[in-house]
Coordinates of C-alpha atoms in Angstrom, one line a residue:
X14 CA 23.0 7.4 -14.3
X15 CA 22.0 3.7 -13.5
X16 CA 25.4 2.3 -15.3
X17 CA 27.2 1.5 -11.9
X18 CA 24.7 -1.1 -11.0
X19 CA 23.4 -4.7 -12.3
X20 CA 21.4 -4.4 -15.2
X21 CA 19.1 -6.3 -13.1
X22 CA 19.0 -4.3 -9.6
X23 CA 17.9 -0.4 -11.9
X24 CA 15.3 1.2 -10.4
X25 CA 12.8 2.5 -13.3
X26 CA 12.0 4.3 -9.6
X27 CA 15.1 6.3 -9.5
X28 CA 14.3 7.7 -13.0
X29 CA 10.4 8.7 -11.8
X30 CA 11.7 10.8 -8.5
X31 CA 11.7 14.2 -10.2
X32 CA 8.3 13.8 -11.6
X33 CA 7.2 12.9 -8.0
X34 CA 8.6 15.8 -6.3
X35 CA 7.3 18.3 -9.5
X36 CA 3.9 16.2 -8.7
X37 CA 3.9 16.9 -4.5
X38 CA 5.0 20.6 -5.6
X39 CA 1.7 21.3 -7.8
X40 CA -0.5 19.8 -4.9
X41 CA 0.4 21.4 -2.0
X42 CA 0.0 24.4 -4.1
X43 CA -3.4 24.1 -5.5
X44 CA -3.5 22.9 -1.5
X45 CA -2.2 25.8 -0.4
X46 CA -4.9 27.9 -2.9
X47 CA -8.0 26.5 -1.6
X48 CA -6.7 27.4 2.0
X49 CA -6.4 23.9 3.2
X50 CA -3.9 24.7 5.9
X51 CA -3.0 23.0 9.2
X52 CA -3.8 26.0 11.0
X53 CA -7.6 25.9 9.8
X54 CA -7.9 22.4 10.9
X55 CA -9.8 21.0 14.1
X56 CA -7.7 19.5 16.7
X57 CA -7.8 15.2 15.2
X58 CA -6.4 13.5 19.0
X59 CA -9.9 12.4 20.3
X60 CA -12.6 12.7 17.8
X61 CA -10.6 12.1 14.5
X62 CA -12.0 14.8 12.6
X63 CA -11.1 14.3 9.2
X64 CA -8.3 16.8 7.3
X65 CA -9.8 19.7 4.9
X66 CA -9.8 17.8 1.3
X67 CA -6.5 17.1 0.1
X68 CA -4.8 19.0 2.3
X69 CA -0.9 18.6 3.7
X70 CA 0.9 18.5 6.7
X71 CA 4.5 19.2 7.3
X72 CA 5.5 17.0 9.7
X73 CA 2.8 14.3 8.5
X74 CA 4.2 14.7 4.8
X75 CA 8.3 14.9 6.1
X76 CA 7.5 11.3 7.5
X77 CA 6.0 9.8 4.8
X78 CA 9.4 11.5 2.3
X79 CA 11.8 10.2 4.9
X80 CA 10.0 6.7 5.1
X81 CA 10.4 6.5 1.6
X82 CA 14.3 7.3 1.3
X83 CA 14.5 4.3 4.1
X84 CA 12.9 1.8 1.9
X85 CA 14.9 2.8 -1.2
X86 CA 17.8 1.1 0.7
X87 CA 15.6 -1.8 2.3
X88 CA 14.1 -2.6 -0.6
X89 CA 17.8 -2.8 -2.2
X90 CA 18.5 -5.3 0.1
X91 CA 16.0 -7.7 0.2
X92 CA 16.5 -7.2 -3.8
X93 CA 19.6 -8.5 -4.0
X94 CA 18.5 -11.4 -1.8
X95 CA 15.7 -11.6 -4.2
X96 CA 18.2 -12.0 -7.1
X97 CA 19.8 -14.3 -6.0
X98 CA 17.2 -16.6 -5.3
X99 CA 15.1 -15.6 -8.6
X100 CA 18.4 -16.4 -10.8
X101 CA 19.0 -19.9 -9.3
X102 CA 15.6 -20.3 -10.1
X103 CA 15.3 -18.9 -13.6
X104 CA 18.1 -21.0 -14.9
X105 CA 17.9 -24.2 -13.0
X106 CA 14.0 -25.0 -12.4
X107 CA 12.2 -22.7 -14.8
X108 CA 11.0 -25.2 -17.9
X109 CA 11.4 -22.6 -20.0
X110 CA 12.7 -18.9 -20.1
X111 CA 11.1 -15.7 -22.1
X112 CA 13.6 -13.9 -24.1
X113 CA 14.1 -10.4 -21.9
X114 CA 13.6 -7.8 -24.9
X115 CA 9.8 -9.9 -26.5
X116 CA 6.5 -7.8 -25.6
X117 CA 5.3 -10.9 -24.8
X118 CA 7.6 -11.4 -22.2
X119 CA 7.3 -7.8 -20.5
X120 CA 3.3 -8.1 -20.6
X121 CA 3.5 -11.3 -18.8
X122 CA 5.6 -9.7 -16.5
X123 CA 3.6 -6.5 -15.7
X124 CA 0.1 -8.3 -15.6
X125 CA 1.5 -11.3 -13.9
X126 CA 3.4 -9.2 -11.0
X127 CA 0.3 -7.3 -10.4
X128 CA -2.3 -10.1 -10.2
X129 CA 0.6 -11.8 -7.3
X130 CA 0.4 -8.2 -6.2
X131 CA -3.0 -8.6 -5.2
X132 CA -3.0 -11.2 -3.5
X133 CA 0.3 -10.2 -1.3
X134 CA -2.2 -7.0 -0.4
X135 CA -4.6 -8.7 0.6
X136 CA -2.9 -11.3 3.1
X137 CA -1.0 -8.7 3.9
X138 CA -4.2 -6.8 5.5
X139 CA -5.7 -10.4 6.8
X140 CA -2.9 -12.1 8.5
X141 CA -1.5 -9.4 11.4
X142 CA 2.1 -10.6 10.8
X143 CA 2.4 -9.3 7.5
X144 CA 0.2 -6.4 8.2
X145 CA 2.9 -5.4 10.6
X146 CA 5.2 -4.8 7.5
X147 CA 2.5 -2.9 6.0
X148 CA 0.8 -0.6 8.3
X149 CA 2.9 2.1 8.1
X150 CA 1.9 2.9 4.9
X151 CA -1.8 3.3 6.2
X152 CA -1.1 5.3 9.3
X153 CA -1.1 9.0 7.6
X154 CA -4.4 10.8 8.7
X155 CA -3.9 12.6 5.1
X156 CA -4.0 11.3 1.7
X157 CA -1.8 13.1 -0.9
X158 CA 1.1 12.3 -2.9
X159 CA 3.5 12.1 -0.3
X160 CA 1.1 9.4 1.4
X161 CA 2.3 7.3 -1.4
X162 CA 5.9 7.5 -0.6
X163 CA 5.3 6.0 3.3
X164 CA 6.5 2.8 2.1
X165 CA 7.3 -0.1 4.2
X166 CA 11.1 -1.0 5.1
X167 CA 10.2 -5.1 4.9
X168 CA 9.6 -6.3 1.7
X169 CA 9.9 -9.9 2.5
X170 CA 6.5 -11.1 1.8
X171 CA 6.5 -8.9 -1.7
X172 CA 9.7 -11.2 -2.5
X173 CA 7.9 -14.6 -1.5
X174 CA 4.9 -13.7 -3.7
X175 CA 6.9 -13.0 -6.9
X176 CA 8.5 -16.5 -7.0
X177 CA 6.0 -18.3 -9.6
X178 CA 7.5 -15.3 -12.6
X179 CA 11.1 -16.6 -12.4
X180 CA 9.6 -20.5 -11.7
X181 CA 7.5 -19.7 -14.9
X182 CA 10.4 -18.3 -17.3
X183 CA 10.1 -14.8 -16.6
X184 CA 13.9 -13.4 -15.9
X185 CA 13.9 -11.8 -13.1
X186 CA 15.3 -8.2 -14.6
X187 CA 12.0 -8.0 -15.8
X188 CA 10.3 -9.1 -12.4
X189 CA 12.3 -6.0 -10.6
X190 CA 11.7 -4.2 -13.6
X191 CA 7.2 -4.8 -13.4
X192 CA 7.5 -4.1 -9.9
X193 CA 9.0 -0.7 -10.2
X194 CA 6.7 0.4 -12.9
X195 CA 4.4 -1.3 -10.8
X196 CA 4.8 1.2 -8.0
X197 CA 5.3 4.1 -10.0
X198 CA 1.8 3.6 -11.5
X199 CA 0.2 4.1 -7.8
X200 CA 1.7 7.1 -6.8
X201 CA -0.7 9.2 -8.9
X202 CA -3.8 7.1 -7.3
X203 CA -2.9 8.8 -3.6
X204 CA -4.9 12.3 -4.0
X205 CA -8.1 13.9 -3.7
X206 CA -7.6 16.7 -6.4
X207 CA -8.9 13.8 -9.2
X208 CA -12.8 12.6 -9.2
X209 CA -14.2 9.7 -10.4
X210 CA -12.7 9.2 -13.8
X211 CA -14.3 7.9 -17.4
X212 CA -16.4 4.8 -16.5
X213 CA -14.6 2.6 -18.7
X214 CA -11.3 3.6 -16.7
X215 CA -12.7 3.4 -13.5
X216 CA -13.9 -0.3 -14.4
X217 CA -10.2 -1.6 -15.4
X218 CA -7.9 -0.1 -13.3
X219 CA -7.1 1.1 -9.8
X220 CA -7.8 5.4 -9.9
X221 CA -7.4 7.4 -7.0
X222 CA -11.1 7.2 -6.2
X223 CA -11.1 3.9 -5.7
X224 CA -7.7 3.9 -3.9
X225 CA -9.2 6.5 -1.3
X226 CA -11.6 3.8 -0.5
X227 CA -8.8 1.7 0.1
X228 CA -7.2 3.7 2.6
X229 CA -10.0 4.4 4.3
X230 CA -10.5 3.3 7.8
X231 CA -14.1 3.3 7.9
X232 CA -16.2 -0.2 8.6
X233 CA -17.4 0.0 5.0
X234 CA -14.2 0.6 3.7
X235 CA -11.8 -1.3 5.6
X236 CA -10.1 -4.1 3.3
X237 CA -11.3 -3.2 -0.3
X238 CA -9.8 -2.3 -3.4
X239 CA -6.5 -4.5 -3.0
X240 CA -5.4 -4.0 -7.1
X241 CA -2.2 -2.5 -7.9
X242 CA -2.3 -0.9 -11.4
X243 CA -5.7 -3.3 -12.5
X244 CA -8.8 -3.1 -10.0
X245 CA -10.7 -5.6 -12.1
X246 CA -8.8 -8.2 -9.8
X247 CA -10.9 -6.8 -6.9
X248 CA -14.1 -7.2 -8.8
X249 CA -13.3 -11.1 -10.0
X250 CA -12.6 -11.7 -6.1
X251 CA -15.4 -10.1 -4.3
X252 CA -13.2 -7.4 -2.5
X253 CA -14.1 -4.2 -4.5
X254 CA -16.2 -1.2 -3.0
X255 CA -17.3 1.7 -4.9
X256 CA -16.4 5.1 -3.3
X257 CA -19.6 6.5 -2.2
X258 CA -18.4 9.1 0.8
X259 CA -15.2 10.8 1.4
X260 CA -13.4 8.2 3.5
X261 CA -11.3 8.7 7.1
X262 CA -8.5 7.4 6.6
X263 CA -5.7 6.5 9.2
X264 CA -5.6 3.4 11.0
X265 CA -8.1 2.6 13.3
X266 CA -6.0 2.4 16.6
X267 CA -4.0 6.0 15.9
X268 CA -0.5 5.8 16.9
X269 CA 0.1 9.4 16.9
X270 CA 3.3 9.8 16.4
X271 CA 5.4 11.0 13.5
X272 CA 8.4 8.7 14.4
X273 CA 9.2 6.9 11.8
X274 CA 10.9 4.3 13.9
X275 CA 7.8 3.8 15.7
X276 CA 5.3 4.1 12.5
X277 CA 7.2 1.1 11.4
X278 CA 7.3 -0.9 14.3
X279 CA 4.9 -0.5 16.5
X280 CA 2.7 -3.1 15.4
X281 CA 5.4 -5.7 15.8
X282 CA 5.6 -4.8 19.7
X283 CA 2.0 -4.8 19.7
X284 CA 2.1 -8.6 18.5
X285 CA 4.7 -9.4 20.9
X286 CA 2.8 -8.0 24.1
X287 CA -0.3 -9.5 23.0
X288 CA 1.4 -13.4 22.5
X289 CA 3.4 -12.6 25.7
X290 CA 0.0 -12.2 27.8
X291 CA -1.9 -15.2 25.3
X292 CA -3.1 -17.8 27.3
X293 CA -2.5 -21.3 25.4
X294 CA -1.1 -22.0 22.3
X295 CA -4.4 -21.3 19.7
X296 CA -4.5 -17.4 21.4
X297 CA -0.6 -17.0 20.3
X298 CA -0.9 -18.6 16.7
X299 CA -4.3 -16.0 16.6
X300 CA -2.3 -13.1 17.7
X301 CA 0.4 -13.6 15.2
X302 CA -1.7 -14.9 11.6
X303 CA -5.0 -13.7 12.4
X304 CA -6.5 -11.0 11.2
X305 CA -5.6 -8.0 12.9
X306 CA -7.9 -7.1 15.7
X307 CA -8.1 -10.7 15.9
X308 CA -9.3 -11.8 19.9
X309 CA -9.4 -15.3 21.3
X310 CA -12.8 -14.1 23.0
X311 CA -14.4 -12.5 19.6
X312 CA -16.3 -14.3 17.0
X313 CA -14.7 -13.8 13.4
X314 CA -17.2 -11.6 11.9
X315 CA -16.4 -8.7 14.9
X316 CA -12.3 -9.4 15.2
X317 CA -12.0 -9.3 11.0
X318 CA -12.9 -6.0 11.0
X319 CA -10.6 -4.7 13.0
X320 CA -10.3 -3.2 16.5
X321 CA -11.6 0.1 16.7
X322 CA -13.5 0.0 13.8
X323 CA -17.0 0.6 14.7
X324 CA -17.7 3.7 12.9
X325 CA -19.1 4.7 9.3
X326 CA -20.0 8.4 8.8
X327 CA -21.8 9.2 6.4
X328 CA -20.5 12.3 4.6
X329 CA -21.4 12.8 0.9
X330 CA -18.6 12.9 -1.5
X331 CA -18.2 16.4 -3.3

């Protein structure tokens, strides 16, 4: 079904789609059976009371589905960029290149992608300007499966970060290819119908417990658990936290809306106003690669964690 495009540009993605749609089906119906319904739900505008437990939202969860069929065409495009660049780079400067079809080649590939992975998560959450691409993706108030289809529409800095596989021989099918499974790996982490898994599991790689602490928008919480498919990233780098309440998740300035256009951009006009009204030249380079809630008149250790952030409750997880 893939044969009318470049080996290079097939979506492992494509192939996973039914087994995401049979996944969001067998949620919001064991959703649905433990009465986790919108109507039962406090009003969230001012005091952010959190959803029941895993439960949906039908105009939350149609933004997150149509988010995601945007970035299947974005992410095409900046893709094709990508393959250019990664080709010229594979053949020409690459001192040596892995044969496509070794195991060798394709565990480089996965690990390798997901340890760059990291690290484009995690300046992606300290430097405002890429968090502006990211965002959106952290702006549902509910954590399900459809959560993990609000993907971003810019994948530029994703691109940038992959560059050392193709310098370092990896061909860049295989770099599209680790991304995809890549992806595909954390769809299952977005829910809160799975515990705490088997220790040694929970030590190795990201599980949805640990990704829940991730999107949570809670002081304790806020920028932890970066790792893609392999948390132990996190634990080598000082970023992981253990899940020890059930987290609020959201961003911590709301935009309330469920315009996509807006969940996207938003954060871009919020840079722009805030470099319009800078004073000096330090305020606007702050405003645009700081950390987000980043102020000119803040000491580091309040504007790194965020504007709005100032709250931890302290509810037990079940």
């Amino acid at each position: 079904m893939l044969d009318f495009l470049p080996e290079a540009m097939r979506e492992p993605t494509v192939l996973a789609i039914p087994f995401f749609v049979l996944l969001v089906v067998l949620e919001w119906v064991a959703a649905w059976k433990l009465e986790h319904t919108e109507a039962d739900r406090p009003s969230q505008h001012d005091e952010r009371v959190p959803a029941p437990r895993g439960s949906y939202n039908a105009r939350d969860s149609r933004a997150s589905l149509l988010m995601g069929l945007v970035s299947i065409a974005t992410s095409a495009g900046w893709k094709v960029l990508a393959l250019l660049a990664y080709s010229a780079i594979f053949a020409y400067l690459a001192p040596w290149q892995l044969p496509a079809t070794a195991w060798y080649s394709w565990l480089i590939a996965f690990v390798g992608l997901d340890f760059l992975f990291y690290w484009e998560h995690r300046i992606a959450h300290r430097v405002r300007l890429v968090w502006a691409t990211h965002q959106a993706h952290h702006s549902s108030e509910y954590f399900n499966f459809t959560t993990a289809l609000r993907q971003k529409w810019n994948n530029s800095a994703g691109i940038v970060m992959w560059l050392p596989l193709p310098f370092l021989g990896v061909p860049p099918a295989l770099v599209f290819a680790a991304y995809s499974l890549n992806l595909i790996y954390q769809f299952w982490v977005h829910t809160e119908h799975i515990g705490k898994l088997w220790a040694p599991v929970e030590f190795v790689f990201n599980t949805p417990s640990h990704h829940r602490v991730h999107h949570g928008s809670d002081i304790d919480y806020l920028d932890r658990n970066y790792g893609g498919t392999f948390i132990v990233w996190d634990r080598m780098f000082g970023t992981f936290r253990p899940e020890t309440y059930r987290p609020t998740y959201g961003l911590t300035k709301p935009v309330d809306t469920y315009n996509i256009w807006r969940l996207q951009t938003h954060e871009y006009g919020a840079i722009a106003r805030d470099v319009r009204a800078a004073d000096g030249m330090r305020a606007r380079l702050g405003y645009i690669f700081g950390p987000p809630g980043w102020r000119p008149d803040r000491p580091p250790e309040i504007s790194d964690r965020r504007d709005g952030a100032a709250r931890c409750t302290e509810r037990a997880v079940r």
